[in-house]
Coordinates of C-alpha atoms in Angstrom, one line a residue:
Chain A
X1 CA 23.8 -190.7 -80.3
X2 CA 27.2 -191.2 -78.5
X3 CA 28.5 -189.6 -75.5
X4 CA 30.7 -186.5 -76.8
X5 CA 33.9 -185.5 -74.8
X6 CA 33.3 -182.4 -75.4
X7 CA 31.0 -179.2 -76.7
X8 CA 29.0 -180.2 -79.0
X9 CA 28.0 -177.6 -81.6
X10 CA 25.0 -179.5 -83.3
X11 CA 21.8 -180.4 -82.0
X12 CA 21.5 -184.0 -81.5
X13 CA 18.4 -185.4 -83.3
X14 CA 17.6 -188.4 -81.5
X15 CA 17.9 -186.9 -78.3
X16 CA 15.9 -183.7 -79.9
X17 CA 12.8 -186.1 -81.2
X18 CA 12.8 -187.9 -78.2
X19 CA 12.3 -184.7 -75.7
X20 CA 10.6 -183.2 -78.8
X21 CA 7.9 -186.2 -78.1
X22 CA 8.2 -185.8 -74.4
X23 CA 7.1 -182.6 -74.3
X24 CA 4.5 -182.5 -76.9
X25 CA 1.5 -181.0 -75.1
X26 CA -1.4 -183.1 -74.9
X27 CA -3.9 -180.7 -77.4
X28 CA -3.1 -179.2 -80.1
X29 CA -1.7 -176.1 -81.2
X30 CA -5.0 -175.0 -83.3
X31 CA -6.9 -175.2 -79.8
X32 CA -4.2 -173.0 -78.0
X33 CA -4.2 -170.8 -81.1
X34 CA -8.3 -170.0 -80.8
X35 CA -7.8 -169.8 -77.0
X36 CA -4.9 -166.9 -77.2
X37 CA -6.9 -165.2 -79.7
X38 CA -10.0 -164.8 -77.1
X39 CA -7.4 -163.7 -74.9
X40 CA -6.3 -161.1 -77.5
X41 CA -10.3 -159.8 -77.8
X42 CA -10.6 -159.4 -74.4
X43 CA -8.0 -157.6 -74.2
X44 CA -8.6 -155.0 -76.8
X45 CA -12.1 -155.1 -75.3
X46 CA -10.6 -154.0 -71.8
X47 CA -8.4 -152.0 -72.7
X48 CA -11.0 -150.0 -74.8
X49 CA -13.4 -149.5 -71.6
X50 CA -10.4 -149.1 -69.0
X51 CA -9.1 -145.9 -71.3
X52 CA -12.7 -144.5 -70.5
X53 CA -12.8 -145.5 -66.8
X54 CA -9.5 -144.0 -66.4
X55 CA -10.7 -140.5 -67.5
X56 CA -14.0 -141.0 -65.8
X57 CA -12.3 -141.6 -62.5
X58 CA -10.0 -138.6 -63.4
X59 CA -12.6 -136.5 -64.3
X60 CA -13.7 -135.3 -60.5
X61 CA -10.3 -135.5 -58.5
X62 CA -9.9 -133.0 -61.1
X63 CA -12.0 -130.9 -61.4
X64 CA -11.7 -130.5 -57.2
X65 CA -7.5 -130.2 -58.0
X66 CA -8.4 -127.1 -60.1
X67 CA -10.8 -125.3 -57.8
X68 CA -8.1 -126.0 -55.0
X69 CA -5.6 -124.3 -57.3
X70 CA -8.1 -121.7 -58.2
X71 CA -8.8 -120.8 -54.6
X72 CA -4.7 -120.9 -53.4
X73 CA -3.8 -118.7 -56.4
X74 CA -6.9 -116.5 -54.8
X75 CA -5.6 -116.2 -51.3
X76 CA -2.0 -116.3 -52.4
X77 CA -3.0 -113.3 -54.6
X78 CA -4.6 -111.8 -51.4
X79 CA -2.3 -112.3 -48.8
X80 CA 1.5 -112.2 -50.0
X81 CA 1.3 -110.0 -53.4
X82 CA 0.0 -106.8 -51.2
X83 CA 2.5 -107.2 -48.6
X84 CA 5.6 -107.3 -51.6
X85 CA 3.8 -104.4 -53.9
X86 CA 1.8 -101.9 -51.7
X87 CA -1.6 -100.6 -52.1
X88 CA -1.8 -98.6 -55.0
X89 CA -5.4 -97.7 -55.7
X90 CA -7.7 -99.2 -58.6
X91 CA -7.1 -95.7 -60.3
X92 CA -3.5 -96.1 -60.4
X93 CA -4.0 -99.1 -61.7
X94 CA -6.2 -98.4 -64.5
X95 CA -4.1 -95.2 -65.4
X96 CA -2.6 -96.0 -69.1
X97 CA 0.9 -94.8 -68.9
X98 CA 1.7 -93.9 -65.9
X99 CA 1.5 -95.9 -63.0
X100 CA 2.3 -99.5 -61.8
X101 CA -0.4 -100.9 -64.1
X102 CA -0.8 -104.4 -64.0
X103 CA 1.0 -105.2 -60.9
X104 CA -1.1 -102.1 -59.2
X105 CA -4.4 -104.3 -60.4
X106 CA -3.2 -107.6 -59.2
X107 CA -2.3 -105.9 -55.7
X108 CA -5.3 -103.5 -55.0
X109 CA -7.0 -104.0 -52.2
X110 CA -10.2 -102.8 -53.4
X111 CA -11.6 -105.0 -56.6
X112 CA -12.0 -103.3 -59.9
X113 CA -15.3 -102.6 -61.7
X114 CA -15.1 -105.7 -64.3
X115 CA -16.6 -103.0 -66.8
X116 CA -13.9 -100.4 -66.4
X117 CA -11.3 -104.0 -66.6
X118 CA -13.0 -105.1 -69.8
X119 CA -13.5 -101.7 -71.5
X120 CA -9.8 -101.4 -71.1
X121 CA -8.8 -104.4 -72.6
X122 CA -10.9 -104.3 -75.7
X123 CA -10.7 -99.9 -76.5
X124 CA -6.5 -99.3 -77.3
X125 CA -6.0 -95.9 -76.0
Chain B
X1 CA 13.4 -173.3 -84.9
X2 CA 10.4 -171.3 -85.9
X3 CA 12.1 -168.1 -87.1
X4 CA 11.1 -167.0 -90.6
X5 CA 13.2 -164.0 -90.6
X6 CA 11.9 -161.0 -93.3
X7 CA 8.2 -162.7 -93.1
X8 CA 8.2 -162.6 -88.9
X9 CA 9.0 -159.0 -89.4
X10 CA 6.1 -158.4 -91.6
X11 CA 4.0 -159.3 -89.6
X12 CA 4.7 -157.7 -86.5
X13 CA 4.7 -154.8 -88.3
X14 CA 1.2 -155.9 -89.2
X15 CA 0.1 -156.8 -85.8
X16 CA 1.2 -153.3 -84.4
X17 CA -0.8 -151.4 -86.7
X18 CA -3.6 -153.7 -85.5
X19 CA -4.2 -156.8 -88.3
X20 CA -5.5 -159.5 -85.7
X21 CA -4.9 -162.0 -87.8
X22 CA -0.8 -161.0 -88.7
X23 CA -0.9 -161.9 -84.8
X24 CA -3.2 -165.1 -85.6
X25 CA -0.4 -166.2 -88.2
X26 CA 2.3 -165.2 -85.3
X27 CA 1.1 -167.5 -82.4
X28 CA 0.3 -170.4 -84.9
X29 CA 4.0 -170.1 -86.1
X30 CA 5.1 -170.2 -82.4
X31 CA 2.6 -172.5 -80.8
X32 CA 4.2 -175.6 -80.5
X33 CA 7.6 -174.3 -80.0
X34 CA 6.2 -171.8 -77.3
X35 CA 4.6 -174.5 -75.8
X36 CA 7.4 -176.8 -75.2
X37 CA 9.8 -174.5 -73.9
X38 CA 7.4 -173.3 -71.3
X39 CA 6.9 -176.9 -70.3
X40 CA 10.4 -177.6 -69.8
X41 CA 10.7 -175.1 -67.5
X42 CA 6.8 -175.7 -65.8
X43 CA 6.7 -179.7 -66.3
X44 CA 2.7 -179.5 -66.0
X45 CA 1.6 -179.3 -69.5
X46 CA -1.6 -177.1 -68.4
X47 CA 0.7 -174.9 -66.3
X48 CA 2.5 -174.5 -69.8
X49 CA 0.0 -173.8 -71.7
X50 CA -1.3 -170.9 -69.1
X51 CA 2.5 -169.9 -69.2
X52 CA 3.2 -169.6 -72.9
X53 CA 0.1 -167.5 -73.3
X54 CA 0.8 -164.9 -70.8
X55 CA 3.8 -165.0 -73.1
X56 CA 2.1 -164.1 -76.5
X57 CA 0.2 -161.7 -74.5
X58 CA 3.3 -159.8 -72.8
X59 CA 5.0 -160.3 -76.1
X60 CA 2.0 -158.4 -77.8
X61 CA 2.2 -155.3 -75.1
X62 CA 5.8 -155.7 -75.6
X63 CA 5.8 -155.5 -79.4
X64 CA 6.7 -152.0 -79.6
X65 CA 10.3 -152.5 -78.1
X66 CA 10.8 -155.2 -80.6
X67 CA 13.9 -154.8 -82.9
X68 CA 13.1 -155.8 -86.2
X69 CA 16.9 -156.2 -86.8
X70 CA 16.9 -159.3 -84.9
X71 CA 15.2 -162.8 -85.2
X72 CA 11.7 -162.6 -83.6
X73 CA 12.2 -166.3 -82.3
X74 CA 14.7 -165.9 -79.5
X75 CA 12.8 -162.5 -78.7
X76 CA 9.4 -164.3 -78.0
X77 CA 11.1 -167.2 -76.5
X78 CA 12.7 -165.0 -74.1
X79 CA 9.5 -163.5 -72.7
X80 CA 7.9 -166.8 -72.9
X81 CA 10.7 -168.2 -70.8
X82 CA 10.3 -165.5 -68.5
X83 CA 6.4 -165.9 -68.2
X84 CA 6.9 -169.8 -67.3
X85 CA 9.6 -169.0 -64.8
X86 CA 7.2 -166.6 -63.2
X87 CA 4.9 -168.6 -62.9
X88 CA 7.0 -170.8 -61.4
X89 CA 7.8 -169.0 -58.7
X90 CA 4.1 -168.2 -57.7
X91 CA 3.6 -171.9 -57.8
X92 CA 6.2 -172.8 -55.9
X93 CA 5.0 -170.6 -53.4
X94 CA 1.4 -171.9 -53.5
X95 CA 2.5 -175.3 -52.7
X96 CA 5.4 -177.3 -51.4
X97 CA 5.4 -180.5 -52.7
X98 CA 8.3 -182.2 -55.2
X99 CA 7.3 -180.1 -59.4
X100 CA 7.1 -183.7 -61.2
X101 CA 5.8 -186.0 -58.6
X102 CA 2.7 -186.5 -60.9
X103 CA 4.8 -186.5 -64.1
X104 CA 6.8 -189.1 -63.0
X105 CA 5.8 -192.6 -64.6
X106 CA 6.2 -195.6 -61.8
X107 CA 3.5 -197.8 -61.5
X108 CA 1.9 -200.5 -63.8
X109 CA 0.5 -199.7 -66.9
X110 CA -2.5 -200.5 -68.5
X111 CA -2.8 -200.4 -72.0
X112 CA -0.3 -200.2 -74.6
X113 CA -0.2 -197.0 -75.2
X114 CA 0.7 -196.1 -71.5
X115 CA 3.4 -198.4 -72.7
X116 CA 4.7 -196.0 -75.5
X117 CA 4.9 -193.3 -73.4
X118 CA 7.0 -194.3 -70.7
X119 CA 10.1 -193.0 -71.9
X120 CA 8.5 -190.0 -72.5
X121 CA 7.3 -190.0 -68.6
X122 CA 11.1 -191.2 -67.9
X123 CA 12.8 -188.1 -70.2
X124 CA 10.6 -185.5 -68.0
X125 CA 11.3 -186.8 -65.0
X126 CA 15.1 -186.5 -65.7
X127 CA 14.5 -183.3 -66.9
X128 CA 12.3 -182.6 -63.8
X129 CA 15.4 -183.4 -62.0
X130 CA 17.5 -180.8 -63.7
X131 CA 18.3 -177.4 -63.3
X132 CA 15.7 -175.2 -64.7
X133 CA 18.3 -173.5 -66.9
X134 CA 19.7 -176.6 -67.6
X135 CA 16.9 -178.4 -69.0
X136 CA 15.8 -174.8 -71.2
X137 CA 18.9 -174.7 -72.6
X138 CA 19.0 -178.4 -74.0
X139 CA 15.4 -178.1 -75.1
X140 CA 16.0 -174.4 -76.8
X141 CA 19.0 -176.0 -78.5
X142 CA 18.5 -180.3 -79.0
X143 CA 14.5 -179.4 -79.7
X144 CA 14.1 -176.2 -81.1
X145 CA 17.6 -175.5 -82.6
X146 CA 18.6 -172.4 -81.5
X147 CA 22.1 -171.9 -81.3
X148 CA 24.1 -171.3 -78.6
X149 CA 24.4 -167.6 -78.9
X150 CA 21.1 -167.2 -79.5
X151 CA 19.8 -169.3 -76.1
X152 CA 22.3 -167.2 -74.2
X153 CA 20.3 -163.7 -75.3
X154 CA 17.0 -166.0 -74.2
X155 CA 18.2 -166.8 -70.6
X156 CA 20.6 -163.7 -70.2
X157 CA 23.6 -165.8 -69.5
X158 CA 27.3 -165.9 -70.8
X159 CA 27.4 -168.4 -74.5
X160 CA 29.8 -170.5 -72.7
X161 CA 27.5 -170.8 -69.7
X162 CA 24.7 -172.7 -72.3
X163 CA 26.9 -174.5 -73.8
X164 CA 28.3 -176.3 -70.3
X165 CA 24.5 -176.5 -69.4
X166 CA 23.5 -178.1 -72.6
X167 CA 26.2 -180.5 -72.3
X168 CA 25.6 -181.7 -68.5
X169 CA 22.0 -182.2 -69.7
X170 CA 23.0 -184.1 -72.4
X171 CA 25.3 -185.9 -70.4
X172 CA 22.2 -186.9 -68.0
X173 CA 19.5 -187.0 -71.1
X174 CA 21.7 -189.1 -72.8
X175 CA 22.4 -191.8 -70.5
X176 CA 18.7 -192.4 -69.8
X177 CA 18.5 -193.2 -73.4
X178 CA 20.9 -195.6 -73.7
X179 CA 19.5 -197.5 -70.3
X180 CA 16.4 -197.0 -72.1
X181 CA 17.2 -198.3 -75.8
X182 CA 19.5 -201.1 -74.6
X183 CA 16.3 -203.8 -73.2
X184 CA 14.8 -202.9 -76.4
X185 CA 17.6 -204.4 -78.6

């Protein structure tokens, strides 16, 4: 082991073994070895239970976030879709062929008879 | 260095499809090698230990990004690296005083063995005394045998950057082992 005036491209094995032994942790590697392992089962334990939590805890904030969303689209439906289309009748919107159809349904102002909107849907004319 | 190239591959492969024990094999491989770097960087050898597993563990969350083209040693070394210079930091925060003031040997010894281990205290103190990259580069390289390329993609620095860190450590390493060896002959 002698001073080198420059770079030195290969490891130097006395000064290796020496910080080698310096640094040599006090236990041994099988103990550190068992105790990552229990680290590893807990965490596949964890992780098993958090993906449940997760969807637990997502489970309500939901279901509010699609009643909000069912109640906008409501009064979005009732307020700003008559003024842009009119006030065609549930008649007009029922007729077949002629008509505004759909967009007549979606904008009347008086709700349609679910059994005249269901026969229509299921007898083709 | 611990890299078994083709077989490390294997059994990452293993581990992500979930074989516990390909990851058993994995750590015992890297144990000891894990181990040290992190206490180069960490001095406290209980510190290291906590340090090198938060590295297994990151390195298993992080096992998916790992490219099977390249050595899995200086990959895992890296992210142990990391998890020790993390760790670090937090400590540092936690407390003020000197890293090695513990480490350092000073004082009479008792026994023999005591004895036997002074130059070890004497090597970490002068490694306490270095840079932090300085003293992972010399033991990545000197200790573990990575080359210099390889301990550059560890620390994220330039290859000419390691090797003028591995040799000013050597440069200081090396003296205290002369001073060391020469009352002994």
């Amino acid at each position: 082991m002698k001073e080198s005036p420059s770079f030195d491209h290969r490891p130097d094995p006395e000064l290796g073994a020496a910080l080698r032994a310096a640094l040599e942790p006090g236990t041994d590697d099988a103990a550190f070895v068992r105790r990552v392992m229990a680290q590893y089962d807990n965490a596949l334990d964890r992780s098993s239970v958090a993906t449940l939590d997760v969807l637990a805890s997502w489970f309500r904030p939901g279901m509010v976030a699609a009643a909000a969303a069912l109640v906008l689209g409501f009064l979005f439906g009732r307020t700003i879709l008559p003024a842009a289309g009119g006030t065609e009748s549930i008649d007009a919107a029922m007729a077949p062929i002629e008509g505004p159809g759909l967009a007549a349904l979606v904008t009347a102002q008086d709700p349609p008879d679910p059994s005249v909107v269901f026969t229509s849907l299921v007898e083709p004319y | 260095m611990g890299g078994e190239g083709g077989d490390d591959t294997a059994l990452v492969t293993q581990t992500l499809s979930g074989d516990r024990d390909a990851f058993g094999v994995l750590v015992e491989r890297y144990a000891g090698q894990a181990r040290r770097v992190a206490r180069a960087v960490l001095g406290d050898p209980d510190d290291a230990d906590d340090a090198a597993q938060d590295g297994f563990l990151s390195a298993l969350v992080k096992l998916g990004q790992y490219d099977a083209r390249r050595p899995f040693g200086p990959w895992l070394m890296r992210i142990v690296a990391n998890a020790a210079t993390d760790r670090r930091r937090r400590r540092s925060v936690r407390r003020v005083e000197p890293l090695d003031a513990a480490l350092v040997g000073g004082g009479p010894r008792p026994d023999a063995a005591a004895i036997r281990n002074e130059l070890g205290d004497h090597l970490r103190a002068a490694l306490a005394e270095l840079p932090e990259r300085r003293r992972t580069a010399v033991v990545l390289f000197d200790v573990e045998g990575y080359s210099h390329a390889e301990i550059a993609g560890i620390l994220g620095i330039p290859e000419g950057t390691v090797r003028s860190e591995v040799f000013h450590a050597r440069r200081r390493l090396r003296t205290l082992l002369a001073d060391w060896k020469e009352p002994m002959q």
